[in-house]
C-alpha positions as a LaTeX table, in Angstrom:
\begin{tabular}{lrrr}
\hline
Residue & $x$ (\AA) & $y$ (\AA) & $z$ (\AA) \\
\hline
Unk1 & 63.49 & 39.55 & 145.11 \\
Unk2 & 60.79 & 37.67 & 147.29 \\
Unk3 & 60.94 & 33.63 & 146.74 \\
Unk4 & 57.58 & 32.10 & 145.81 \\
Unk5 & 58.36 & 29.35 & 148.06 \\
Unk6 & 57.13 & 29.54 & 151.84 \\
Unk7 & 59.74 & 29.97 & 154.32 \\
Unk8 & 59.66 & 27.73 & 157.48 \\
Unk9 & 57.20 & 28.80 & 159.91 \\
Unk10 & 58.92 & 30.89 & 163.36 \\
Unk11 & 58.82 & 28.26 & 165.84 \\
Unk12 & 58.24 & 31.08 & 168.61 \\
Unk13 & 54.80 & 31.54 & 167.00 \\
Unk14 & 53.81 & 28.07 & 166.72 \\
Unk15 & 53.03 & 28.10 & 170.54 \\
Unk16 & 49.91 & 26.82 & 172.09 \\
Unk17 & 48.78 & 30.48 & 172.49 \\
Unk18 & 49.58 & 31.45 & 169.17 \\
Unk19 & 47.39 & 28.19 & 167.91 \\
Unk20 & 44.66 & 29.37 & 170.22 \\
Unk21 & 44.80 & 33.16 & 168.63 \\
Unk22 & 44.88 & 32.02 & 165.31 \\
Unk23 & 41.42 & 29.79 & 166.16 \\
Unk24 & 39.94 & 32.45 & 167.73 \\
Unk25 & 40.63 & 34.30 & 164.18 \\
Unk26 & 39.25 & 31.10 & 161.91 \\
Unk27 & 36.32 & 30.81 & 164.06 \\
Unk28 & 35.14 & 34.81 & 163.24 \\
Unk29 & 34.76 & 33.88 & 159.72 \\
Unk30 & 32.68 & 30.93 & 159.99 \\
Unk31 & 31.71 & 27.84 & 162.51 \\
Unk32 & 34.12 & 24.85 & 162.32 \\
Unk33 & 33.65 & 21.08 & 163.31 \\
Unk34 & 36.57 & 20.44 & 166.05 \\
Unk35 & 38.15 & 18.23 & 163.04 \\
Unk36 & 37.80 & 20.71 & 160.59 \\
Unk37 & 39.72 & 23.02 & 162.65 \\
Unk38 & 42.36 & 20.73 & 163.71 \\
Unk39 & 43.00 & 20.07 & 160.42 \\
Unk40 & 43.13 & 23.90 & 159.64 \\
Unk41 & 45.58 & 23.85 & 162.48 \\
Unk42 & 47.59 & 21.11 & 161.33 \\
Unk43 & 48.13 & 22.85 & 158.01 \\
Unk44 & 49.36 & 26.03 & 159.85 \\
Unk45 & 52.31 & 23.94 & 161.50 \\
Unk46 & 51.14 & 24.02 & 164.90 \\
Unk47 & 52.31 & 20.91 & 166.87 \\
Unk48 & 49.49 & 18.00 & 168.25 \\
Unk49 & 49.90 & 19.32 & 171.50 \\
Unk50 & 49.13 & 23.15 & 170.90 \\
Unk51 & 46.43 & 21.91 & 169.03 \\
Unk52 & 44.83 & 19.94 & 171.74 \\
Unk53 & 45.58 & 22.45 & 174.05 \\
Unk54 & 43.98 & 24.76 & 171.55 \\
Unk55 & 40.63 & 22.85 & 170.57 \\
Unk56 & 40.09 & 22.47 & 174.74 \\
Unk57 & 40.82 & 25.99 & 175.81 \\
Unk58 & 37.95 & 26.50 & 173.01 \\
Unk59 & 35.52 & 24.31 & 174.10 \\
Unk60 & 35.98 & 25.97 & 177.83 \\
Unk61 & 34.96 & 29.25 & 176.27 \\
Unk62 & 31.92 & 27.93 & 174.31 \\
Unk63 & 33.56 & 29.20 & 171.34 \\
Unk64 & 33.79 & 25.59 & 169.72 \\
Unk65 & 30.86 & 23.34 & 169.55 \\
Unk66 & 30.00 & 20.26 & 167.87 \\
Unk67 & 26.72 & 20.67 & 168.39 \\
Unk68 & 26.55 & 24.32 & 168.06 \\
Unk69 & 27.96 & 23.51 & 164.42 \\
Unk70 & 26.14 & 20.25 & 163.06 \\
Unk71 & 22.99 & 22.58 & 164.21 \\
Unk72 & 24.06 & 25.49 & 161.90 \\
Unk73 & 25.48 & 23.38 & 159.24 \\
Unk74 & 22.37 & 21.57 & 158.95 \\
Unk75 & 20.20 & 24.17 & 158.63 \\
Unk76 & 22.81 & 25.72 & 155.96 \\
Unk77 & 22.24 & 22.39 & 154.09 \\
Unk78 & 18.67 & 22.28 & 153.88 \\
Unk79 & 18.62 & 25.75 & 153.19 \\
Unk80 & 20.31 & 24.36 & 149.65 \\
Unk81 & 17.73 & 22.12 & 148.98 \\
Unk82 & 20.00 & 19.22 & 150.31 \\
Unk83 & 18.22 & 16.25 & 151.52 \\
Unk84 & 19.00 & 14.19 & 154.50 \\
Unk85 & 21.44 & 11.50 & 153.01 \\
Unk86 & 23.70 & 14.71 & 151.81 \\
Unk87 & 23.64 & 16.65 & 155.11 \\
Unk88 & 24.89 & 13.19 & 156.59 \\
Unk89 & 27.50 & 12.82 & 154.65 \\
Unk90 & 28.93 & 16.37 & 155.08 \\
Unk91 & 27.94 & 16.25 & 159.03 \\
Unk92 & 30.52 & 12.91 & 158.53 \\
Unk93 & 32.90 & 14.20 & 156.31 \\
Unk94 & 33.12 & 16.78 & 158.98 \\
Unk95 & 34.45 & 14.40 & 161.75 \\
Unk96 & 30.83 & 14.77 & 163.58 \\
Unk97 & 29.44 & 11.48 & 165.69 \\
Unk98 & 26.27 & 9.48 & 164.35 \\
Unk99 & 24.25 & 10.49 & 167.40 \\
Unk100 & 25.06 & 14.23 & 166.46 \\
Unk101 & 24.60 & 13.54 & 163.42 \\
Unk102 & 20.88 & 11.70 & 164.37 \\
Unk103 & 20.32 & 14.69 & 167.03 \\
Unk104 & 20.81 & 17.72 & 164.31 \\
Unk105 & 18.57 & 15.81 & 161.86 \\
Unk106 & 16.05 & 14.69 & 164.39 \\
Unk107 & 15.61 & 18.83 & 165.70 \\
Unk108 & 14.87 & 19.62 & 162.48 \\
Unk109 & 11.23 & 18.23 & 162.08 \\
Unk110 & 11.30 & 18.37 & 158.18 \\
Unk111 & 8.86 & 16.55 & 156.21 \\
Unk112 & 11.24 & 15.26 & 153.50 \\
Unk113 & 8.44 & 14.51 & 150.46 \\
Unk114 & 7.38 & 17.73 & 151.18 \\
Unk115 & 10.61 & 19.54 & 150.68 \\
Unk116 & 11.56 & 17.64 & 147.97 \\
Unk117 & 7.95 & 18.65 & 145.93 \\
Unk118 & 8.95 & 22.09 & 146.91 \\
Unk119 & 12.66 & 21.49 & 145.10 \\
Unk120 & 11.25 & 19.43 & 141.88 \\
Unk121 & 8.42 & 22.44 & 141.70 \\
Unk122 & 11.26 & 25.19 & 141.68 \\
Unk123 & 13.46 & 23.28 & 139.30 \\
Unk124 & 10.84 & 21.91 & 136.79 \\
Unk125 & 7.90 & 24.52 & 137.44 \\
Unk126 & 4.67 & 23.24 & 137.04 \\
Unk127 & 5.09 & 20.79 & 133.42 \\
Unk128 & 4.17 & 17.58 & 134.09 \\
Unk129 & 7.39 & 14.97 & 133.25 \\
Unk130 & 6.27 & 14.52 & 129.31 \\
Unk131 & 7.60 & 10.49 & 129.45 \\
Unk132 & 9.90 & 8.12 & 131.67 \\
Unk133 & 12.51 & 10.22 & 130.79 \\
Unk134 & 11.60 & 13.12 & 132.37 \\
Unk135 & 10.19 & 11.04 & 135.45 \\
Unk136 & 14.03 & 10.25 & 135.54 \\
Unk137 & 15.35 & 13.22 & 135.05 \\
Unk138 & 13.70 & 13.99 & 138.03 \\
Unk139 & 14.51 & 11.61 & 140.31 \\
Unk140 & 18.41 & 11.66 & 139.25 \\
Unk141 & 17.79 & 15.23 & 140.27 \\
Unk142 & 16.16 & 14.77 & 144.24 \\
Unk143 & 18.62 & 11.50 & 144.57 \\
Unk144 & 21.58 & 13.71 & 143.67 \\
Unk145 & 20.62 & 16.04 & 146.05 \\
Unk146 & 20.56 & 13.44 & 148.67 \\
Unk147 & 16.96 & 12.42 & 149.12 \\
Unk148 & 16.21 & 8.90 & 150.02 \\
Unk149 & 14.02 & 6.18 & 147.59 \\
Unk150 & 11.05 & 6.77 & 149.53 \\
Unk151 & 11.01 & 10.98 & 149.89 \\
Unk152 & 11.72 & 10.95 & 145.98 \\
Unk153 & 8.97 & 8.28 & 144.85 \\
Unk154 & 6.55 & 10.24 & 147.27 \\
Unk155 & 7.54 & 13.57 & 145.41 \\
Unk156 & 6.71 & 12.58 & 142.02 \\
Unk157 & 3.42 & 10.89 & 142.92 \\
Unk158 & 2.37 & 13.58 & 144.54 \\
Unk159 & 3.56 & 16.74 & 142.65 \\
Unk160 & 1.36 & 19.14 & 141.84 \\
Unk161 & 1.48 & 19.41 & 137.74 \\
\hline
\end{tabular}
């Protein structure tokens, strides 16, 4: 019968070509942070120095970009209704630098109020918070989404009830 356990991987396919064919494969299904895919490599058993290898063959090609993917990641983000203390967090989490991290935000030209009177509008529709309660409700709701003090206290002054 088959074991459930994983065998040992082939060291004859843990070679710095093999790691770059198996990025090539994770990068068709979606855009990773050079971290992120280290760490994907990592967990495959590939050794430091096929990864390296690996990560700046890829770079070479264009077909891994920091930039390329705090762009697209951001945009992904707001497209959520996430505001910009949560898109710098992931952009973080995902090994990204503070000036890319300043650069993707900066492109985007969002005004953050705005957006999040657009998100409290779709969530709550157009009722008017009944007490503080509701005022809080709503606020827990932008802050959790990761809107700063100011974006959130602009929102709710200036809804549109």
């Amino acid at each position: 019968g088959r074991s459930w356990q994983k065998s040992a991987p082939d060291p004859e396919k843990l070679t710095p070509q093999h790691a770059y064919l198996r990025a090539i494969a994770l990068l068709c299904g979606r855009d990773y942070s050079s971290k992120k895919l280290a760490e994907k490599l990592v967990k495959l058993s590939f050794a430091p120095d096929a990864i390296g290898e690996t990560l700046t063959r890829l770079r070479q090609d264009g077909a891994l970009s920091d930039v390329r993917f705090a762009a697209s990641r951001t945009n992904g983000l707001v497209n959520r209704g996430k505001g910009p203390r949560a898109i710098q967090a992931k952009l973080k989490e995902a090994g990204l630098t503070k000036e890319l991290i300043s650069n993707a935000l900066g492109e985007l030209e969002i005004d953050w109020p705005e957006r999040a009177r657009e998100l409290l509008h779709r969530k709550f529709g157009d009722t008017p918070p009944a007490d503080s309660k509701a005022w809080a409700k709503r606020a827990r709701f932008l802050i959790a989404r990761g809107f700063d003090e100011p974006s959130v206290r602009s929102a709710l002054k200036t809804a549109k009830y």
